[in-house]
Amino acid sequence: MKLPISPSMKEFVNPKDLAEAIRPDTTLVSIMMANNEIGTIQPIKELAAIAKEKGVIFHTDAVQAMGNLDVKVNDLNVDLLSMSAHKFYGPKGVGALYVRKGVRIDSFVHGGAQERNKRAGTENVPGIVGMAAALKLAYENLEEYNKHLRKLSNKLIDSVMERIPYVRLNGDRENRLPGNVNFSFQFIEGESLLLMLDMKGIQASSGSACTSGSLDPSHVLLAIGLPHEIAHGSLRITFGEDNTEEQVDYIVDNLVEIVERLRQMSPLYEDFVKKGQKA
Ligand SMILES: *Cc1c(COP(=O)(O)O)cnc(C)c1O
C-alpha cells in the first residue's frame, strides 16, 4: 500500500533548473553524485555539461559513489571530484580530491610546498596507500559486489512493501545506490524505531550519520517534498559486503513487529483508524 500522499517529488536535480540557476557571477556548481540518505544517483554527466557550457567549474561529491558505481571523470566531464576512503572499506581519515588539469584551486593548507603547494604538511602515506589499495579491490569486485547489494536491497524493499502498510520507499526504485534502502513509515517516529531495532541488534539510521543525535527530520526528505510528519518516520538501512539474505529476513520480521507495536501506541494511528480513512 502506498502512503496516502502524492507530493510532486524532487528526488533528482533537474538539468533545466540548474541551467536557470547559474548566474553570470556563479563560480562553482557542486552536486552530490549519489545521495547518502536516499541513494538517488544524479545525472552528473548531463549536469556537468551544463556547467561547462556556461564556463562554470563543476564539483561532484562522489563519496557515496566511489566503490559503488562506475565513476570515470573524463566520461562525466567533471572538474573536481571528492571521495572518502572509509566509504569503500579503506582507512578512516583519508580522502582525495580529483582536480582536472587546468583547473586552478587555492591552497587548502598554507605553509609547506607539499602536494604542489595545495596542502601543506607531511602526507599521510599509509592512509594514501591504504585508500588506493581499497579502491583497487573495490573496482576489481564491483560487479559481484553490486549484485550482492542489489539482491539484499530488493529483497528488503519487496518484503517490506508487501508486509507493512502505509510505507513509502524514498528515492528511486531503480536509479539508486545498490546497498541503500530508505523508507518512511507513516504514524511512527524514526527515533523510536531505531531504538527498538537497535535492541534487536539491527543498526540503522534515520537520516545521515552526520545529523544523528538531532531530532529534526532529515533535510533531504523535506527537500524532496515529504511532509514533516512523514519525514519523521524515516529509516535508512545500508547494506555492505558482509550482510546476508538471512539478515534481511531477520530485519523484515522485526520491522513488521516493531512498526505494528509503535502504531498501536500512536495517537495519530488511532485517529486514522477511528476515522476509517482510506489509504
Ligand atoms: C560520508 C560522506 C561525506 C563525508 O565524508 P567523511 O570522510 O566521512 O567526512 C561527504 N559526502 C557524502 C555524500 C558522504 O556520504
PDB file of C-alpha atoms and ligand atoms in Angstrom:
ATOM      1  CA  MET A   1       0.000   0.000   0.000  1.00  0.00           C
ATOM      2  CA  LYS A   2       1.245   3.452  -0.868  1.00  0.00           C
ATOM      3  CA  LEU A   3       1.266   6.299   1.601  1.00  0.00           C
ATOM      4  CA  PRO A   4      -1.798   8.495   1.293  1.00  0.00           C
ATOM      5  CA  ILE A   5       0.185  11.388  -0.103  1.00  0.00           C
ATOM      6  CA  SER A   6       1.046  12.341  -3.629  1.00  0.00           C
ATOM      7  CA  PRO A   7       3.621  15.091  -3.394  1.00  0.00           C
ATOM      8  CA  SER A   8       5.418  16.091  -6.534  1.00  0.00           C
ATOM      9  CA  MET A   9       8.757  14.639  -5.662  1.00  0.00           C
ATOM     10  CA  LYS A  10      12.056  16.272  -6.415  1.00  0.00           C
ATOM     11  CA  GLU A  11      14.435  13.436  -5.920  1.00  0.00           C
ATOM     12  CA  PHE A  12      16.641  14.375  -8.845  1.00  0.00           C
ATOM     13  CA  VAL A  13      18.282  17.624  -9.835  1.00  0.00           C
ATOM     14  CA  ASN A  14      16.557  18.828 -12.962  1.00  0.00           C
ATOM     15  CA  PRO A  15      19.140  19.960 -15.563  1.00  0.00           C
ATOM     16  CA  LYS A  16      16.787  22.747 -16.616  1.00  0.00           C
ATOM     17  CA  ASP A  17      16.702  24.059 -13.034  1.00  0.00           C
ATOM     18  CA  LEU A  18      20.490  24.065 -12.928  1.00  0.00           C
ATOM     19  CA  ALA A  19      20.743  25.973 -16.206  1.00  0.00           C
ATOM     20  CA  GLU A  20      18.343  28.576 -14.854  1.00  0.00           C
ATOM     21  CA  ALA A  21      20.132  28.835 -11.500  1.00  0.00           C
ATOM     22  CA  ILE A  22      23.539  29.644 -12.962  1.00  0.00           C
ATOM     23  CA  ARG A  23      24.144  33.401 -12.898  1.00  0.00           C
ATOM     24  CA  PRO A  24      26.900  35.493 -14.502  1.00  0.00           C
ATOM     25  CA  ASP A  25      28.708  35.596 -11.137  1.00  0.00           C
ATOM     26  CA  THR A  26      28.403  31.846 -10.424  1.00  0.00           C
ATOM     27  CA  THR A  27      31.871  30.368  -9.961  1.00  0.00           C
ATOM     28  CA  LEU A  28      31.169  26.811  -8.855  1.00  0.00           C
ATOM     29  CA  VAL A  29      28.451  24.216  -9.066  1.00  0.00           C
ATOM     30  CA  SER A  30      28.649  21.331  -6.625  1.00  0.00           C
ATOM     31  CA  ILE A  31      26.246  18.407  -6.819  1.00  0.00           C
ATOM     32  CA  MET A  32      26.372  15.102  -5.000  1.00  0.00           C
ATOM     33  CA  MET A  33      26.747  12.156  -7.330  1.00  0.00           C
ATOM     34  CA  ALA A  34      24.756   9.813  -5.106  1.00  0.00           C
ATOM     35  CA  ASN A  35      22.814  10.850  -2.065  1.00  0.00           C
ATOM     36  CA  ASN A  36      23.874   9.378   1.264  1.00  0.00           C
ATOM     37  CA  GLU A  37      20.337   9.251   2.664  1.00  0.00           C
ATOM     38  CA  ILE A  38      18.029   8.206  -0.140  1.00  0.00           C
ATOM     39  CA  GLY A  39      20.599   6.733  -2.508  1.00  0.00           C
ATOM     40  CA  THR A  40      19.472   8.661  -5.585  1.00  0.00           C
ATOM     41  CA  ILE A  41      22.033   8.832  -8.370  1.00  0.00           C
ATOM     42  CA  GLN A  42      22.064  12.230 -10.027  1.00  0.00           C
ATOM     43  CA  PRO A  43      22.532  12.765 -13.788  1.00  0.00           C
ATOM     44  CA  ILE A  44      26.027  14.170 -13.234  1.00  0.00           C
ATOM     45  CA  LYS A  45      27.173  13.916 -16.833  1.00  0.00           C
ATOM     46  CA  GLU A  46      24.267  15.994 -18.043  1.00  0.00           C
ATOM     47  CA  LEU A  47      24.595  18.494 -15.184  1.00  0.00           C
ATOM     48  CA  ALA A  48      28.354  18.873 -15.658  1.00  0.00           C
ATOM     49  CA  ALA A  49      27.791  19.558 -19.355  1.00  0.00           C
ATOM     50  CA  ILE A  50      25.526  22.464 -18.484  1.00  0.00           C
ATOM     51  CA  ALA A  51      28.119  23.973 -16.143  1.00  0.00           C
ATOM     52  CA  LYS A  52      30.819  23.511 -18.758  1.00  0.00           C
ATOM     53  CA  GLU A  53      28.740  25.197 -21.400  1.00  0.00           C
ATOM     54  CA  LYS A  54      28.332  28.188 -19.116  1.00  0.00           C
ATOM     55  CA  GLY A  55      32.011  28.216 -18.157  1.00  0.00           C
ATOM     56  CA  VAL A  56      31.406  27.296 -14.520  1.00  0.00           C
ATOM     57  CA  ILE A  57      33.598  24.861 -12.569  1.00  0.00           C
ATOM     58  CA  PHE A  58      31.747  21.681 -11.667  1.00  0.00           C
ATOM     59  CA  HIS A  59      32.448  19.707  -8.499  1.00  0.00           C
ATOM     60  CA  THR A  60      30.804  16.485  -7.517  1.00  0.00           C
ATOM     61  CA  ASP A  61      30.802  14.889  -4.102  1.00  0.00           C
ATOM     62  CA  ALA A  62      31.285  11.276  -5.142  1.00  0.00           C
ATOM     63  CA  VAL A  63      31.819   9.968  -1.618  1.00  0.00           C
ATOM     64  CA  GLN A  64      28.883   7.580  -1.862  1.00  0.00           C
ATOM     65  CA  ALA A  65      29.510   6.738  -5.485  1.00  0.00           C
ATOM     66  CA  MET A  66      33.127   5.580  -5.268  1.00  0.00           C
ATOM     67  CA  GLY A  67      33.287   1.841  -4.825  1.00  0.00           C
ATOM     68  CA  ASN A  68      29.603   1.536  -5.724  1.00  0.00           C
ATOM     69  CA  LEU A  69      29.302   2.961  -9.210  1.00  0.00           C
ATOM     70  CA  ASP A  70      31.427   3.028 -12.299  1.00  0.00           C
ATOM     71  CA  VAL A  71      32.931   6.505 -11.993  1.00  0.00           C
ATOM     72  CA  LYS A  72      35.003   7.904 -14.855  1.00  0.00           C
ATOM     73  CA  VAL A  73      35.985  11.552 -14.543  1.00  0.00           C
ATOM     74  CA  ASN A  74      36.569  12.012 -18.266  1.00  0.00           C
ATOM     75  CA  ASP A  75      33.306  10.462 -19.248  1.00  0.00           C
ATOM     76  CA  LEU A  76      31.452  12.545 -16.665  1.00  0.00           C
ATOM     77  CA  ASN A  77      33.359  15.668 -17.634  1.00  0.00           C
ATOM     78  CA  VAL A  78      33.653  16.919 -14.053  1.00  0.00           C
ATOM     79  CA  ASP A  79      36.347  19.385 -12.982  1.00  0.00           C
ATOM     80  CA  LEU A  80      36.548  18.343  -9.355  1.00  0.00           C
ATOM     81  CA  LEU A  81      35.517  15.139  -7.636  1.00  0.00           C
ATOM     82  CA  SER A  82      35.879  14.177  -3.997  1.00  0.00           C
ATOM     83  CA  MET A  83      35.941  10.778  -2.329  1.00  0.00           C
ATOM     84  CA  SER A  84      36.494   9.382   1.135  1.00  0.00           C
ATOM     85  CA  ALA A  85      38.379   6.130   1.722  1.00  0.00           C
ATOM     86  CA  HIS A  86      36.364   4.719   4.606  1.00  0.00           C
ATOM     87  CA  LYS A  87      33.226   4.600   2.437  1.00  0.00           C
ATOM     88  CA  PHE A  88      34.845   1.910   0.291  1.00  0.00           C
ATOM     89  CA  TYR A  89      36.440  -0.111   3.089  1.00  0.00           C
ATOM     90  CA  GLY A  90      39.598   1.980   3.145  1.00  0.00           C
ATOM     91  CA  PRO A  91      41.150   3.605   6.207  1.00  0.00           C
ATOM     92  CA  LYS A  92      39.351   6.400   8.071  1.00  0.00           C
ATOM     93  CA  GLY A  93      40.710   9.917   7.893  1.00  0.00           C
ATOM     94  CA  VAL A  94      41.865   9.976   4.287  1.00  0.00           C
ATOM     95  CA  GLY A  95      40.189  11.113   1.113  1.00  0.00           C
ATOM     96  CA  ALA A  96      41.042  12.501  -2.287  1.00  0.00           C
ATOM     97  CA  LEU A  97      40.088  15.396  -4.479  1.00  0.00           C
ATOM     98  CA  TYR A  98      40.434  14.878  -8.209  1.00  0.00           C
ATOM     99  CA  VAL A  99      41.363  18.132  -9.938  1.00  0.00           C
ATOM    100  CA  ARG A 100      41.158  18.301 -13.720  1.00  0.00           C
ATOM    101  CA  LYS A 101      44.276  19.583 -15.382  1.00  0.00           C
ATOM    102  CA  GLY A 102      43.968  23.311 -15.922  1.00  0.00           C
ATOM    103  CA  VAL A 103      41.535  23.886 -13.062  1.00  0.00           C
ATOM    104  CA  ARG A 104      43.154  26.254 -10.617  1.00  0.00           C
ATOM    105  CA  ILE A 105      42.297  25.992  -6.958  1.00  0.00           C
ATOM    106  CA  ASP A 106      43.578  27.851  -3.934  1.00  0.00           C
ATOM    107  CA  SER A 107      45.795  26.280  -1.300  1.00  0.00           C
ATOM    108  CA  PHE A 108      43.826  24.354   1.239  1.00  0.00           C
ATOM    109  CA  VAL A 109      46.507  24.394   3.923  1.00  0.00           C
ATOM    110  CA  HIS A 110      49.146  27.105   3.669  1.00  0.00           C
ATOM    111  CA  GLY A 111      52.804  26.629   4.609  1.00  0.00           C
ATOM    112  CA  GLY A 112      54.912  23.848   3.122  1.00  0.00           C
ATOM    113  CA  ALA A 113      55.068  23.005  -0.536  1.00  0.00           C
ATOM    114  CA  GLN A 114      53.597  19.511  -0.278  1.00  0.00           C
ATOM    115  CA  GLU A 115      51.036  18.407  -2.824  1.00  0.00           C
ATOM    116  CA  ARG A 116      52.003  21.190  -5.232  1.00  0.00           C
ATOM    117  CA  ASN A 117      51.516  23.884  -2.618  1.00  0.00           C
ATOM    118  CA  LYS A 118      47.903  22.923  -2.190  1.00  0.00           C
ATOM    119  CA  ARG A 119      48.043  21.178   1.137  1.00  0.00           C
ATOM    120  CA  ALA A 120      50.960  21.900   3.405  1.00  0.00           C
ATOM    121  CA  GLY A 121      52.162  19.237   5.810  1.00  0.00           C
ATOM    122  CA  THR A 122      53.630  15.781   5.518  1.00  0.00           C
ATOM    123  CA  GLU A 123      51.380  13.451   3.575  1.00  0.00           C
ATOM    124  CA  ASN A 124      49.606  10.629   5.350  1.00  0.00           C
ATOM    125  CA  VAL A 125      51.403   7.947   3.346  1.00  0.00           C
ATOM    126  CA  PRO A 126      49.889   4.823   4.979  1.00  0.00           C
ATOM    127  CA  GLY A 127      46.448   6.380   4.581  1.00  0.00           C
ATOM    128  CA  ILE A 128      47.026   7.216   0.948  1.00  0.00           C
ATOM    129  CA  VAL A 129      48.407   3.767   0.129  1.00  0.00           C
ATOM    130  CA  GLY A 130      45.534   2.156   2.033  1.00  0.00           C
ATOM    131  CA  MET A 131      42.999   4.206   0.124  1.00  0.00           C
ATOM    132  CA  ALA A 132      44.492   3.241  -3.233  1.00  0.00           C
ATOM    133  CA  ALA A 133      44.553  -0.445  -2.276  1.00  0.00           C
ATOM    134  CA  ALA A 134      40.939  -0.319  -1.106  1.00  0.00           C
ATOM    135  CA  LEU A 135      39.841   1.407  -4.284  1.00  0.00           C
ATOM    136  CA  LYS A 136      41.594  -1.168  -6.430  1.00  0.00           C
ATOM    137  CA  LEU A 137      39.904  -4.012  -4.560  1.00  0.00           C
ATOM    138  CA  ALA A 138      36.531  -2.290  -4.757  1.00  0.00           C
ATOM    139  CA  TYR A 139      36.739  -1.978  -8.531  1.00  0.00           C
ATOM    140  CA  GLU A 140      38.045  -5.497  -9.043  1.00  0.00           C
ATOM    141  CA  ASN A 141      34.873  -6.837  -7.446  1.00  0.00           C
ATOM    142  CA  LEU A 142      32.451  -4.099  -8.405  1.00  0.00           C
ATOM    143  CA  GLU A 143      30.022  -6.179 -10.422  1.00  0.00           C
ATOM    144  CA  GLU A 144      29.775  -9.002  -7.919  1.00  0.00           C
ATOM    145  CA  TYR A 145      29.529  -6.594  -5.003  1.00  0.00           C
ATOM    146  CA  ASN A 146      26.773  -4.597  -6.696  1.00  0.00           C
ATOM    147  CA  LYS A 147      24.840  -7.735  -7.489  1.00  0.00           C
ATOM    148  CA  HIS A 148      25.036  -8.853  -3.887  1.00  0.00           C
ATOM    149  CA  LEU A 149      23.890  -5.495  -2.506  1.00  0.00           C
ATOM    150  CA  ARG A 150      21.135  -5.150  -5.093  1.00  0.00           C
ATOM    151  CA  LYS A 151      19.779  -8.578  -4.170  1.00  0.00           C
ATOM    152  CA  LEU A 152      19.647  -7.675  -0.476  1.00  0.00           C
ATOM    153  CA  SER A 153      18.029  -4.266  -1.048  1.00  0.00           C
ATOM    154  CA  ASN A 154      15.463  -5.618  -3.473  1.00  0.00           C
ATOM    155  CA  LYS A 155      14.542  -8.355  -1.043  1.00  0.00           C
ATOM    156  CA  LEU A 156      14.159  -5.842   1.773  1.00  0.00           C
ATOM    157  CA  ILE A 157      12.142  -3.410  -0.327  1.00  0.00           C
ATOM    158  CA  ASP A 158       9.811  -6.084  -1.739  1.00  0.00           C
ATOM    159  CA  SER A 159       9.203  -7.746   1.620  1.00  0.00           C
ATOM    160  CA  VAL A 160       8.562  -4.511   3.484  1.00  0.00           C
ATOM    161  CA  MET A 161       6.224  -3.121   0.811  1.00  0.00           C
ATOM    162  CA  GLU A 162       4.337  -6.386   0.842  1.00  0.00           C
ATOM    163  CA  ARG A 163       4.079  -6.878   4.587  1.00  0.00           C
ATOM    164  CA  ILE A 164       3.785  -3.372   6.025  1.00  0.00           C
ATOM    165  CA  PRO A 165       1.012  -0.937   5.072  1.00  0.00           C
ATOM    166  CA  TYR A 166       1.465   2.846   4.836  1.00  0.00           C
ATOM    167  CA  VAL A 167       5.089   2.773   3.889  1.00  0.00           C
ATOM    168  CA  ARG A 168       6.913   4.726   1.244  1.00  0.00           C
ATOM    169  CA  LEU A 169      10.234   3.954  -0.417  1.00  0.00           C
ATOM    170  CA  ASN A 170      12.230   7.182  -0.539  1.00  0.00           C
ATOM    171  CA  GLY A 171      14.420   7.713  -3.558  1.00  0.00           C
ATOM    172  CA  ASP A 172      14.069   5.985  -6.865  1.00  0.00           C
ATOM    173  CA  ARG A 173      13.459   2.260  -7.133  1.00  0.00           C
ATOM    174  CA  GLU A 174      15.973   1.691  -9.945  1.00  0.00           C
ATOM    175  CA  ASN A 175      18.246   4.670 -10.039  1.00  0.00           C
ATOM    176  CA  ARG A 176      19.690   4.284  -6.550  1.00  0.00           C
ATOM    177  CA  LEU A 177      22.829   3.106  -4.789  1.00  0.00           C
ATOM    178  CA  PRO A 178      22.736  -0.696  -4.759  1.00  0.00           C
ATOM    179  CA  GLY A 179      23.036  -1.012  -0.966  1.00  0.00           C
ATOM    180  CA  ASN A 180      20.747   1.827   0.084  1.00  0.00           C
ATOM    181  CA  VAL A 181      17.180   1.455   1.314  1.00  0.00           C
ATOM    182  CA  ASN A 182      15.203   4.319   2.818  1.00  0.00           C
ATOM    183  CA  PHE A 183      11.603   4.052   3.972  1.00  0.00           C
ATOM    184  CA  SER A 184       9.095   6.344   5.599  1.00  0.00           C
ATOM    185  CA  PHE A 185       6.586   4.616   7.837  1.00  0.00           C
ATOM    186  CA  GLN A 186       3.523   6.679   8.474  1.00  0.00           C
ATOM    187  CA  PHE A 187       2.275   7.248  12.047  1.00  0.00           C
ATOM    188  CA  ILE A 188       5.533   6.421  13.744  1.00  0.00           C
ATOM    189  CA  GLU A 189       8.634   8.183  14.831  1.00  0.00           C
ATOM    190  CA  GLY A 190      12.002   7.251  13.360  1.00  0.00           C
ATOM    191  CA  GLU A 191      13.920   7.555  16.608  1.00  0.00           C
ATOM    192  CA  SER A 192      11.698   5.037  18.425  1.00  0.00           C
ATOM    193  CA  LEU A 193      12.010   2.691  15.507  1.00  0.00           C
ATOM    194  CA  LEU A 194      15.802   2.986  15.608  1.00  0.00           C
ATOM    195  CA  LEU A 195      15.945   2.284  19.328  1.00  0.00           C
ATOM    196  CA  MET A 196      13.802  -0.800  19.028  1.00  0.00           C
ATOM    197  CA  LEU A 197      15.765  -2.101  16.074  1.00  0.00           C
ATOM    198  CA  ASP A 198      18.959  -1.462  17.989  1.00  0.00           C
ATOM    199  CA  MET A 199      17.670  -3.640  20.844  1.00  0.00           C
ATOM    200  CA  LYS A 200      17.354  -6.419  18.281  1.00  0.00           C
ATOM    201  CA  GLY A 201      20.913  -5.857  17.143  1.00  0.00           C
ATOM    202  CA  ILE A 202      19.960  -4.078  13.937  1.00  0.00           C
ATOM    203  CA  GLN A 203      21.988  -0.991  13.149  1.00  0.00           C
ATOM    204  CA  ALA A 204      20.120   1.514  11.042  1.00  0.00           C
ATOM    205  CA  SER A 205      19.787   5.255  10.805  1.00  0.00           C
ATOM    206  CA  SER A 206      17.003   7.764  10.429  1.00  0.00           C
ATOM    207  CA  GLY A 207      18.856  10.251   8.309  1.00  0.00           C
ATOM    208  CA  SER A 208      22.528  10.893   7.712  1.00  0.00           C
ATOM    209  CA  ALA A 209      25.158   9.823  10.224  1.00  0.00           C
ATOM    210  CA  CYS A 210      26.323  13.439  10.441  1.00  0.00           C
ATOM    211  CA  THR A 211      22.995  14.531  11.906  1.00  0.00           C
ATOM    212  CA  SER A 212      22.344  11.586  14.217  1.00  0.00           C
ATOM    213  CA  GLY A 213      21.508  12.984  17.612  1.00  0.00           C
ATOM    214  CA  SER A 214      19.423  15.690  16.017  1.00  0.00           C
ATOM    215  CA  LEU A 215      15.679  15.213  16.325  1.00  0.00           C
ATOM    216  CA  ASP A 216      14.820  17.318  13.294  1.00  0.00           C
ATOM    217  CA  PRO A 217      13.561  15.391  10.301  1.00  0.00           C
ATOM    218  CA  SER A 218      16.028  14.794   7.508  1.00  0.00           C
ATOM    219  CA  HIS A 219      16.639  17.910   5.403  1.00  0.00           C
ATOM    220  CA  VAL A 220      16.909  15.652   2.362  1.00  0.00           C
ATOM    221  CA  LEU A 221      13.434  14.218   2.865  1.00  0.00           C
ATOM    222  CA  LEU A 222      11.989  17.675   3.435  1.00  0.00           C
ATOM    223  CA  ALA A 223      13.778  18.967   0.345  1.00  0.00           C
ATOM    224  CA  ILE A 224      12.254  16.293  -1.877  1.00  0.00           C
ATOM    225  CA  GLY A 225       8.834  17.366  -0.690  1.00  0.00           C
ATOM    226  CA  LEU A 226       7.879  14.955   2.085  1.00  0.00           C
ATOM    227  CA  PRO A 227       5.684  16.475   4.768  1.00  0.00           C
ATOM    228  CA  HIS A 228       7.285  16.748   8.245  1.00  0.00           C
ATOM    229  CA  GLU A 229       5.235  14.025   9.863  1.00  0.00           C
ATOM    230  CA  ILE A 230       6.159  11.516   7.198  1.00  0.00           C
ATOM    231  CA  ALA A 231       9.812  12.536   7.037  1.00  0.00           C
ATOM    232  CA  HIS A 232       9.895  11.910  10.792  1.00  0.00           C
ATOM    233  CA  GLY A 233       9.065   8.256  10.355  1.00  0.00           C
ATOM    234  CA  SER A 234      12.021   7.503   8.151  1.00  0.00           C
ATOM    235  CA  LEU A 235      14.519   4.702   8.301  1.00  0.00           C
ATOM    236  CA  ARG A 236      17.694   4.123   6.337  1.00  0.00           C
ATOM    237  CA  ILE A 237      19.259   0.703   6.074  1.00  0.00           C
ATOM    238  CA  THR A 238      22.526   0.397   4.202  1.00  0.00           C
ATOM    239  CA  PHE A 239      23.989  -2.953   3.254  1.00  0.00           C
ATOM    240  CA  GLY A 240      27.639  -3.861   2.972  1.00  0.00           C
ATOM    241  CA  GLU A 241      29.596  -6.820   1.712  1.00  0.00           C
ATOM    242  CA  ASP A 242      29.182  -8.931   4.851  1.00  0.00           C
ATOM    243  CA  ASN A 243      25.391  -8.754   5.020  1.00  0.00           C
ATOM    244  CA  THR A 244      23.324 -11.813   4.135  1.00  0.00           C
ATOM    245  CA  GLU A 245      19.823 -12.712   2.969  1.00  0.00           C
ATOM    246  CA  GLU A 246      19.136 -14.305   6.360  1.00  0.00           C
ATOM    247  CA  GLN A 247      19.826 -10.931   7.924  1.00  0.00           C
ATOM    248  CA  VAL A 248      17.297  -9.343   5.579  1.00  0.00           C
ATOM    249  CA  ASP A 249      14.681 -11.840   6.768  1.00  0.00           C
ATOM    250  CA  TYR A 250      15.592 -11.021  10.350  1.00  0.00           C
ATOM    251  CA  ILE A 251      15.254  -7.279   9.675  1.00  0.00           C
ATOM    252  CA  VAL A 252      11.890  -7.684   7.956  1.00  0.00           C
ATOM    253  CA  ASP A 253      10.405  -9.902  10.692  1.00  0.00           C
ATOM    254  CA  ASN A 254      11.464  -7.423  13.333  1.00  0.00           C
ATOM    255  CA  LEU A 255      10.328  -4.398  11.351  1.00  0.00           C
ATOM    256  CA  VAL A 256       6.847  -5.863  10.871  1.00  0.00           C
ATOM    257  CA  GLU A 257       6.515  -6.422  14.602  1.00  0.00           C
ATOM    258  CA  ILE A 258       8.031  -3.125  15.738  1.00  0.00           C
ATOM    259  CA  VAL A 259       6.119  -0.941  13.282  1.00  0.00           C
ATOM    260  CA  GLU A 260       2.891  -2.621  14.343  1.00  0.00           C
ATOM    261  CA  ARG A 261       3.731  -2.147  18.036  1.00  0.00           C
ATOM    262  CA  LEU A 262       4.636   1.532  17.604  1.00  0.00           C
ATOM    263  CA  ARG A 263       1.489   2.187  15.610  1.00  0.00           C
ATOM    264  CA  GLN A 264      -0.617   0.652  18.361  1.00  0.00           C
ATOM    265  CA  MET A 265       0.875   3.284  20.675  1.00  0.00           C
ATOM    266  CA  SER A 266       0.406   6.131  18.225  1.00  0.00           C
ATOM    267  CA  PRO A 267      -2.488   8.573  18.745  1.00  0.00           C
ATOM    268  CA  LEU A 268      -2.185   9.530  15.070  1.00  0.00           C
ATOM    269  CA  TYR A 269      -2.740   5.951  14.020  1.00  0.00           C
ATOM    270  CA  GLU A 270      -5.648   5.578  16.422  1.00  0.00           C
ATOM    271  CA  ASP A 271      -7.243   8.665  14.906  1.00  0.00           C
ATOM    272  CA  PHE A 272      -6.653   7.373  11.434  1.00  0.00           C
ATOM    273  CA  VAL A 273      -8.229   4.015  12.191  1.00  0.00           C
ATOM    274  CA  LYS A 274     -11.200   5.601  14.002  1.00  0.00           C
ATOM    275  CA  LYS A 275     -11.959   7.826  11.056  1.00  0.00           C
ATOM    276  CA  GLY A 276     -11.754   4.770   8.826  1.00  0.00           C
ATOM    277  CA  GLN A 277      -9.654   6.691   6.349  1.00  0.00           C
ATOM    278  CA  LYS A 278      -8.776   5.022   3.132  1.00  0.00           C
ATOM    279  CA  ALA A 279      -5.159   4.855   2.083  1.00  0.00           C
TER     280      ALA A 279
HETATM  281  C1  LIG B   1      30.318  10.344   4.339  1.00  0.00           C
HETATM  282  C2  LIG B   1      30.053  11.417   3.356  1.00  0.00           C
HETATM  283  C3  LIG B   1      30.766  12.600   3.409  1.00  0.00           C
HETATM  284  C4  LIG B   1      31.768  12.881   4.484  1.00  0.00           C
HETATM  285  O1  LIG B   1      32.922  12.122   4.356  1.00  0.00           O
HETATM  286  P1  LIG B   1      33.798  11.811   5.661  1.00  0.00           P
HETATM  287  O2  LIG B   1      35.105  11.421   5.117  1.00  0.00           O
HETATM  288  O3  LIG B   1      33.106  10.711   6.388  1.00  0.00           O
HETATM  289  O4  LIG B   1      33.840  13.062   6.460  1.00  0.00           O
HETATM  290  C5  LIG B   1      30.506  13.567   2.455  1.00  0.00           C
HETATM  291  N1  LIG B   1      29.590  13.367   1.480  1.00  0.00           N
HETATM  292  C6  LIG B   1      28.882  12.226   1.397  1.00  0.00           C
HETATM  293  C7  LIG B   1      27.906  12.051   0.281  1.00  0.00           C
HETATM  294  C8  LIG B   1      29.088  11.213   2.329  1.00  0.00           C
HETATM  295  O5  LIG B   1      28.384  10.083   2.233  1.00  0.00           O
END
